[in-house]
Short mmCIF file of C-alpha atoms (C1' of nucleotides) in Angstrom, two decimals:
data_model
loop_
_atom_site.label_atom_id
_atom_site.label_comp_id
_atom_site.label_asym_id
_atom_site.label_seq_id
_atom_site.Cartn_x
_atom_site.Cartn_y
_atom_site.Cartn_z
CA UNK A 851 -54.36 12.87 -13.67
CA UNK A 852 -53.67 15.12 -10.89
CA UNK A 853 -50.55 14.44 -9.07
CA UNK A 854 -49.21 15.65 -5.56
CA UNK A 855 -49.43 19.51 -6.30
CA UNK A 856 -52.97 19.34 -7.39
CA UNK A 857 -54.48 16.76 -4.89
CA UNK A 858 -52.75 19.33 -2.25
CA UNK A 859 -54.88 22.36 -4.15
CA UNK A 860 -57.85 20.17 -3.84
CA UNK A 861 -57.39 19.53 0.07
CA UNK A 862 -56.24 23.64 0.43
CA UNK A 863 -59.49 24.32 -1.32
CA UNK A 864 -61.92 22.32 0.86
CA UNK A 865 -60.38 23.95 3.91
CA UNK A 866 -60.68 27.40 2.53
CA UNK A 867 -64.22 26.72 2.08
CA UNK A 868 -64.52 25.25 5.43
CA UNK A 869 -65.18 21.55 4.69
CA UNK A 870 -63.55 20.87 8.42
CA UNK A 871 -66.63 21.01 10.88
CA UNK A 872 -69.20 20.62 8.37
CA UNK A 873 -71.76 17.82 8.98
CA UNK A 874 -72.96 15.45 6.56
CA UNK A 875 -77.05 15.62 6.20
CA UNK A 876 -77.12 13.37 3.90
CA UNK A 877 -75.02 11.86 0.89
CA UNK A 878 -76.35 10.45 -3.01
CA UNK A 879 -74.01 7.92 -4.86
CA UNK A 880 -74.99 8.60 -8.63
CA UNK A 881 -73.13 6.36 -9.99
CA UNK A 882 -72.36 2.77 -7.82
CA UNK A 883 -69.14 1.69 -9.36
CA UNK A 884 -67.32 5.09 -7.79
CA UNK A 885 -67.98 3.59 -4.39
CA UNK A 886 -67.20 -0.46 -5.56
CA UNK A 887 -66.66 -2.76 -3.83
CA UNK A 888 -68.75 -0.52 -0.99
CA UNK A 889 -72.40 -0.85 -1.85
CA UNK A 890 -73.83 2.53 -2.64
CA UNK A 891 -76.53 1.85 0.64
CA UNK A 892 -73.71 1.52 3.37
CA UNK A 893 -71.40 3.71 1.54
CA UNK A 894 -73.91 6.67 2.01
CA UNK A 895 -75.25 5.17 5.47
CA UNK A 896 -71.16 5.05 6.84
CA UNK A 897 -70.97 9.04 6.02
CA UNK A 898 -74.40 10.62 6.71
CA UNK A 899 -74.39 12.36 9.98
CA UNK A 900 -71.05 12.37 10.54
CA UNK A 901 -68.82 15.53 10.80
CA UNK A 902 -65.88 16.04 8.72
CA UNK A 903 -63.61 17.11 11.25
CA UNK A 904 -60.65 17.00 8.79
CA UNK A 905 -58.80 16.95 5.48
CA UNK A 906 -55.34 15.88 4.71
CA UNK A 907 -53.64 14.45 1.69
CA UNK A 908 -51.71 11.66 1.89
CA UNK A 909 -49.96 10.60 -1.55
CA UNK A 910 -52.44 11.40 -4.26
CA UNK A 911 -55.35 10.15 -2.18
CA UNK A 912 -57.94 12.73 -0.47
CA UNK A 913 -58.52 11.96 3.34
CA UNK A 914 -61.69 13.28 4.69
CA UNK A 915 -61.58 12.46 8.86
CA UNK A 916 -64.92 11.86 9.63
CA UNK A 917 -66.16 11.55 13.62
CA UNK A 918 -66.74 8.52 15.22
CA UNK A 919 -63.58 6.57 13.82
CA UNK A 920 -64.40 6.82 10.24
CA UNK A 921 -62.15 8.29 7.26
CA UNK A 922 -63.65 8.70 3.67
CA UNK A 923 -60.74 8.26 0.95
CA UNK A 924 -60.78 9.88 -2.59
CA UNK A 925 -58.60 8.83 -5.17
CA UNK A 926 -59.11 11.11 -8.14
CA UNK A 927 -56.94 8.77 -10.76
CA UNK A 928 -57.14 10.83 -14.14
CA UNK A 929 -60.07 12.57 -13.97
CA UNK A 930 -61.40 13.49 -10.95
CA UNK A 931 -62.39 16.05 -8.41
CA UNK A 932 -63.39 17.14 -5.47
CA UNK A 933 -65.25 20.95 -4.92
CA UNK A 934 -67.67 22.36 -2.56
CA UNK A 935 -70.72 24.45 -3.74
CA UNK A 936 -73.82 26.06 -2.89
CA UNK A 937 -76.16 23.60 -4.40
CA UNK A 938 -77.18 26.08 -7.35
CA UNK A 939 -74.33 24.95 -9.77
CA UNK A 940 -75.31 21.96 -12.40
CA UNK A 941 -71.92 20.26 -13.18
CA UNK A 942 -71.50 17.74 -15.52
CA UNK A 943 -70.50 13.82 -14.19
CA UNK A 944 -71.19 14.06 -11.14
CA UNK A 945 -70.97 10.64 -9.28
CA UNK A 946 -71.33 11.35 -5.33
CA UNK A 947 -73.07 14.26 -3.97
CA UNK A 948 -72.78 15.19 -0.12
CA UNK A 949 -75.40 17.29 1.32
CA UNK A 950 -73.64 19.31 3.74
CA UNK A 951 -74.78 21.80 6.72
CA UNK A 952 -75.21 25.33 5.96
CA UNK A 953 -76.55 24.38 2.77
CA UNK A 954 -73.23 23.56 1.10
CA UNK A 955 -72.86 20.56 -1.17
CA UNK A 956 -69.50 18.70 -1.82
CA UNK A 957 -69.56 17.01 -5.37
CA UNK A 958 -67.24 14.21 -6.40
CA UNK A 959 -66.80 14.89 -10.43
CA UNK A 960 -65.16 12.43 -12.60
CA UNK A 961 -65.67 11.90 -16.35
CA UNK A 962 -64.26 8.83 -16.83
CA UNK A 963 -65.15 7.22 -13.85
CA UNK A 964 -61.58 5.91 -13.23
CA UNK A 965 -61.81 7.55 -9.52
CA UNK A 966 -62.74 5.37 -6.35
CA UNK A 967 -64.52 6.43 -3.06
CA UNK A 968 -63.86 4.34 0.32
CA UNK A 969 -65.03 4.58 3.77
CA UNK A 970 -63.07 2.59 6.21
CA UNK A 971 -62.28 2.95 10.39
CA UNK A 972 -58.99 4.40 10.78
CA UNK A 973 -57.20 1.43 11.74
CA UNK A 974 -58.79 -0.41 8.12
CA UNK A 975 -57.74 2.39 6.32
CA UNK A 976 -54.22 2.65 7.97
CA UNK A 977 -54.00 -1.19 6.12
CA UNK A 978 -55.20 0.11 3.00
CA UNK A 979 -52.69 3.07 2.58
CA UNK A 980 -49.59 0.57 4.02
CA UNK A 981 -47.99 -0.04 0.75
CA UNK A 982 -47.33 3.53 0.27
CA UNK A 983 -43.90 4.89 -0.18
CA UNK A 984 -42.45 8.44 1.79
CA UNK A 985 -43.51 11.62 1.10
CA UNK A 986 -41.35 13.52 -0.77
CA UNK A 987 -41.92 16.90 1.20
CA UNK A 988 -41.57 15.33 4.71
CA UNK A 989 -38.35 15.74 6.60
CA UNK A 990 -38.13 12.14 6.63
CA UNK A 991 -37.09 12.59 2.62
CA UNK A 992 -33.48 12.79 2.66
CA UNK A 993 -31.10 12.25 -0.26
CA UNK A 994 -29.58 9.26 1.78
CA UNK A 995 -33.24 7.65 2.33
CA UNK A 996 -33.31 8.03 -1.65
CA UNK A 997 -30.22 6.25 -2.03
CA UNK A 998 -31.06 3.37 0.17
CA UNK A 999 -34.24 2.81 -1.85
CA UNK A 1000 -32.36 3.43 -5.21
CA UNK A 1001 -29.99 0.75 -4.28
CA UNK A 1002 -32.78 -1.95 -4.06
CA UNK A 1003 -34.15 -0.96 -7.14
CA UNK A 1004 -33.22 -1.96 -10.64
CA UNK A 1005 -36.35 0.11 -12.21
CA UNK A 1006 -35.53 2.71 -14.69
CA UNK A 1007 -35.27 6.05 -13.31
CA UNK A 1008 -38.61 7.12 -14.50
CA UNK A 1009 -40.61 3.99 -13.56
CA UNK A 1010 -38.70 4.48 -10.15
CA UNK A 1011 -40.20 8.02 -9.23
CA UNK A 1012 -43.87 6.91 -10.51
CA UNK A 1013 -43.84 3.85 -8.32
CA UNK A 1014 -46.05 4.61 -5.05
CA UNK A 1015 -44.75 2.36 -3.15
CA UNK A 1016 -41.26 4.49 -3.02
CA UNK A 1017 -41.81 7.84 -3.09
CA UNK A 1018 -45.50 9.19 -3.37
CA UNK A 1019 -46.78 12.21 -5.33
CA UNK A 1020 -45.20 12.07 -8.81
CA UNK A 1021 -46.62 10.96 -11.71
CA UNK A 1022 -46.09 11.26 -15.52
CA UNK A 1023 -45.64 15.49 -15.65
CA UNK A 1024 -43.55 15.64 -12.82
CA UNK A 1025 -41.64 12.79 -13.03
CA UNK A 1026 -40.30 14.00 -16.70
CA UNK A 1027 -39.70 17.48 -14.79
CA UNK A 1028 -37.85 15.84 -12.17
CA UNK A 1029 -35.53 13.72 -14.52
CA UNK A 1030 -34.47 17.03 -16.48
CA UNK A 1031 -33.52 19.38 -13.68
CA UNK A 1032 -31.36 16.47 -12.44
CA UNK A 1033 -30.11 15.91 -15.51
CA UNK A 1034 -30.81 12.20 -15.49
CA UNK A 1035 -31.59 10.13 -18.20
CA UNK A 1036 -34.98 8.50 -17.81
CA UNK A 1037 -33.85 5.13 -18.77
CA UNK A 1038 -31.36 4.84 -16.58
CA UNK A 1039 -31.54 1.85 -13.78
CA UNK A 1040 -32.42 3.48 -10.43
CA UNK A 1041 -29.15 1.36 -9.01
CA UNK A 1042 -26.76 2.11 -11.21
CA UNK A 1043 -27.35 6.16 -10.52
CA UNK A 1044 -24.08 7.65 -8.49
CA UNK A 1045 -24.20 9.43 -5.74
CA UNK A 1046 -24.18 12.72 -6.76
CA UNK A 1047 -26.91 11.93 -9.16
CA UNK A 1048 -29.43 10.62 -6.45
CA UNK A 1049 -28.18 14.20 -4.87
CA UNK A 1050 -29.58 16.03 -7.61
CA UNK A 1051 -32.81 13.71 -7.69
CA UNK A 1052 -33.45 14.31 -4.23
CA UNK A 1053 -32.98 17.92 -4.86
CA UNK A 1054 -35.20 18.41 -7.97
CA UNK A 1055 -37.97 16.41 -6.32
CA UNK A 1056 -38.52 18.83 -3.65
CA UNK A 1057 -37.65 21.64 -5.61
CA UNK A 1058 -40.21 20.73 -8.74
CA UNK A 1059 -43.27 19.61 -6.30
CA UNK A 1060 -42.93 22.54 -3.99
CA UNK A 1061 -42.81 24.74 -7.14
CA UNK A 1062 -45.79 23.40 -8.55
CA UNK A 1063 -47.66 23.12 -5.40
CA UNK A 1064 -47.29 27.37 -5.06
CA UNK A 1065 -48.47 27.39 -9.12
CA UNK A 1066 -51.48 25.22 -8.20
CA UNK A 1067 -52.64 26.98 -5.31
CA UNK A 1068 -52.93 30.21 -7.42
CA UNK A 1069 -54.41 28.52 -10.18
CA UNK A 1070 -56.87 27.02 -8.28
CA UNK A 1071 -59.74 29.41 -8.17
CA UNK A 1072 -60.71 29.34 -11.82
CA UNK A 1073 -63.65 27.14 -13.38
CA UNK A 1074 -60.91 24.80 -14.50
CA UNK A 1075 -59.48 24.24 -10.73
CA UNK A 1076 -56.50 22.34 -10.43
CA UNK A 1077 -56.10 21.50 -14.59
CA UNK A 1078 -55.62 24.78 -14.98
CA UNK A 1079 -52.28 25.47 -13.92
CA UNK A 1080 -50.58 23.78 -16.99
CA UNK A 1081 -50.93 27.59 -18.73
CA UNK A 1082 -49.34 29.02 -15.68
CA UNK A 1083 -46.74 25.85 -14.66
CA UNK A 1084 -43.49 26.07 -17.09
CA UNK A 1085 -42.52 22.68 -17.92
CA UNK A 1086 -39.55 21.89 -19.51
CA UNK A 1087 -39.52 18.69 -21.06
CA UNK A 1088 -43.67 17.29 -20.74
CA UNK A 1089 -45.57 17.43 -23.91
CA UNK A 1090 -42.89 19.42 -25.96
CA UNK A 1091 -41.69 16.62 -28.06
CA UNK A 1092 -39.79 18.10 -31.33
CA UNK A 1093 -39.55 21.44 -29.57
CA UNK A 1094 -36.07 22.76 -28.40
CA UNK A 1095 -34.66 22.09 -24.97
CA UNK A 1096 -34.34 25.44 -23.25
CA UNK A 1097 -31.42 24.69 -21.81
CA UNK A 1098 -29.54 23.34 -24.87
CA UNK A 1099 -31.22 24.04 -27.69
CA UNK A 1100 -31.95 20.28 -29.26
CA UNK A 1101 -34.94 18.87 -29.76
CA UNK A 1102 -36.77 17.04 -27.21
CA UNK A 1103 -37.54 13.52 -27.57
CA UNK A 1104 -40.21 11.28 -26.45
CA UNK A 1105 -40.29 7.68 -25.67
CA UNK A 1106 -42.50 5.04 -24.57
CA UNK A 1107 -42.05 3.17 -20.83
CA UNK A 1108 -44.70 1.30 -19.36
CA UNK A 1109 -46.86 1.79 -22.05
CA UNK A 1110 -46.72 5.84 -21.32
CA UNK A 1111 -44.83 8.98 -22.88
CA UNK A 1112 -41.63 10.19 -21.73
CA UNK A 1113 -39.92 13.30 -22.73
CA UNK A 1114 -36.79 14.07 -22.20
CA UNK A 1115 -33.55 15.97 -23.79
CA UNK A 1116 -31.05 13.19 -24.49
CA UNK A 1117 -28.20 16.05 -24.38
CA UNK A 1118 -28.81 17.55 -21.27
CA UNK A 1119 -30.11 13.86 -19.45
CA UNK A 1120 -27.42 10.95 -19.42
"C1'" DA B 1229 -40.59 -6.07 -15.81
"C1'" DG B 1230 -44.08 -5.33 -19.58
"C1'" DT B 1231 -49.08 -5.42 -20.98
"C1'" DC B 1232 -53.54 -4.50 -19.97
"C1'" DA B 1233 -58.15 -3.43 -18.15
"C1'" DC B 1234 -60.65 0.21 -15.81
"C1'" DC B 1235 -63.96 4.73 -18.85
"C1'" DT B 1236 -64.47 8.15 -21.44
"C1'" DG B 1237 -63.89 13.25 -23.53
"C1'" DA B 1238 -60.55 15.62 -26.50
"C1'" DT B 1239 -57.55 15.94 -30.56
"C1'" DT B 1240 -55.58 14.33 -35.08
"C1'" DA C 914 -61.42 6.32 -37.22
"C1'" DA C 915 -57.94 6.22 -34.54
"C1'" DT C 916 -55.07 8.37 -31.03
"C1'" DC C 917 -54.28 9.80 -26.51
"C1'" DA C 918 -54.70 11.30 -21.71
"C1'" DG C 919 -51.12 14.12 -15.59
"C1'" DG C 920 -53.11 6.68 -12.36
"C1'" DT C 921 -53.01 2.25 -10.32
"C1'" DG C 922 -54.26 -2.52 -10.01
"C1'" DA C 923 -53.82 -6.89 -11.56
"C1'" DC C 924 -52.35 -10.19 -14.69
"C1'" DT C 925 -49.04 -12.58 -18.10
#
DNA sequence: AGTCACCTGATT
DNA sequence: AATCAGGTGACT
């Protein structure tokens, strides 16, 4: 469920709550399949006694760098969340719990159980993440770089944007919003786009993601956490099938691409 | 390149 | 009861 801005907000929240330098005293794996194919026992043993040195986001993964060459990777998938608490709370759907120093508790909650965690050495983790594409908010992500990637792909634009081996961080919502802002139809083959369309896409990707990051940061300190900003962030097309386009007034369309809903304005997006 | 499986809660 | 969900990897 969370895309780049939401994962970024989770990491930001963890750092604000002092996760860096916290020591893991013990671990409780309440649902073994969340750490599959590692055994719950080895997962716990790998965490226990280590210090969480730093937290960062890579694509939609949360990377917790531990002491003595271990990295804990958390992927939230659709419904996962990772938050620090006092130990007093009793949230539903807790799958893994880490007892930290200073009495804090780190919890991985995930109602649908699609999320996934693993602990690896830095080198092994680098291999695991090797297939990931470019970070859209990095300096390396230029219009020329996007044009390069686009040139080699016949994917429809929306599927290209959601393909994590090309550009990371965009999911179903932001891909739709980016395409609307760029004025590009989601069905267009990526290698058929003109240079100016690529330039508009490049600009829209950065603008939409940067705006969303700010928006989610603000909404994060609520019970709903990263989920809450859906009320705050102004979506132009996502979830608005049948409603008038904010730009031209014609009805927003909904189609299906790769089994998922795509929302767009067929008059603004060509 | 498209479909399905992974799971379960919320909504229609 | 049926459909949908902001993700991803495996499979046909």
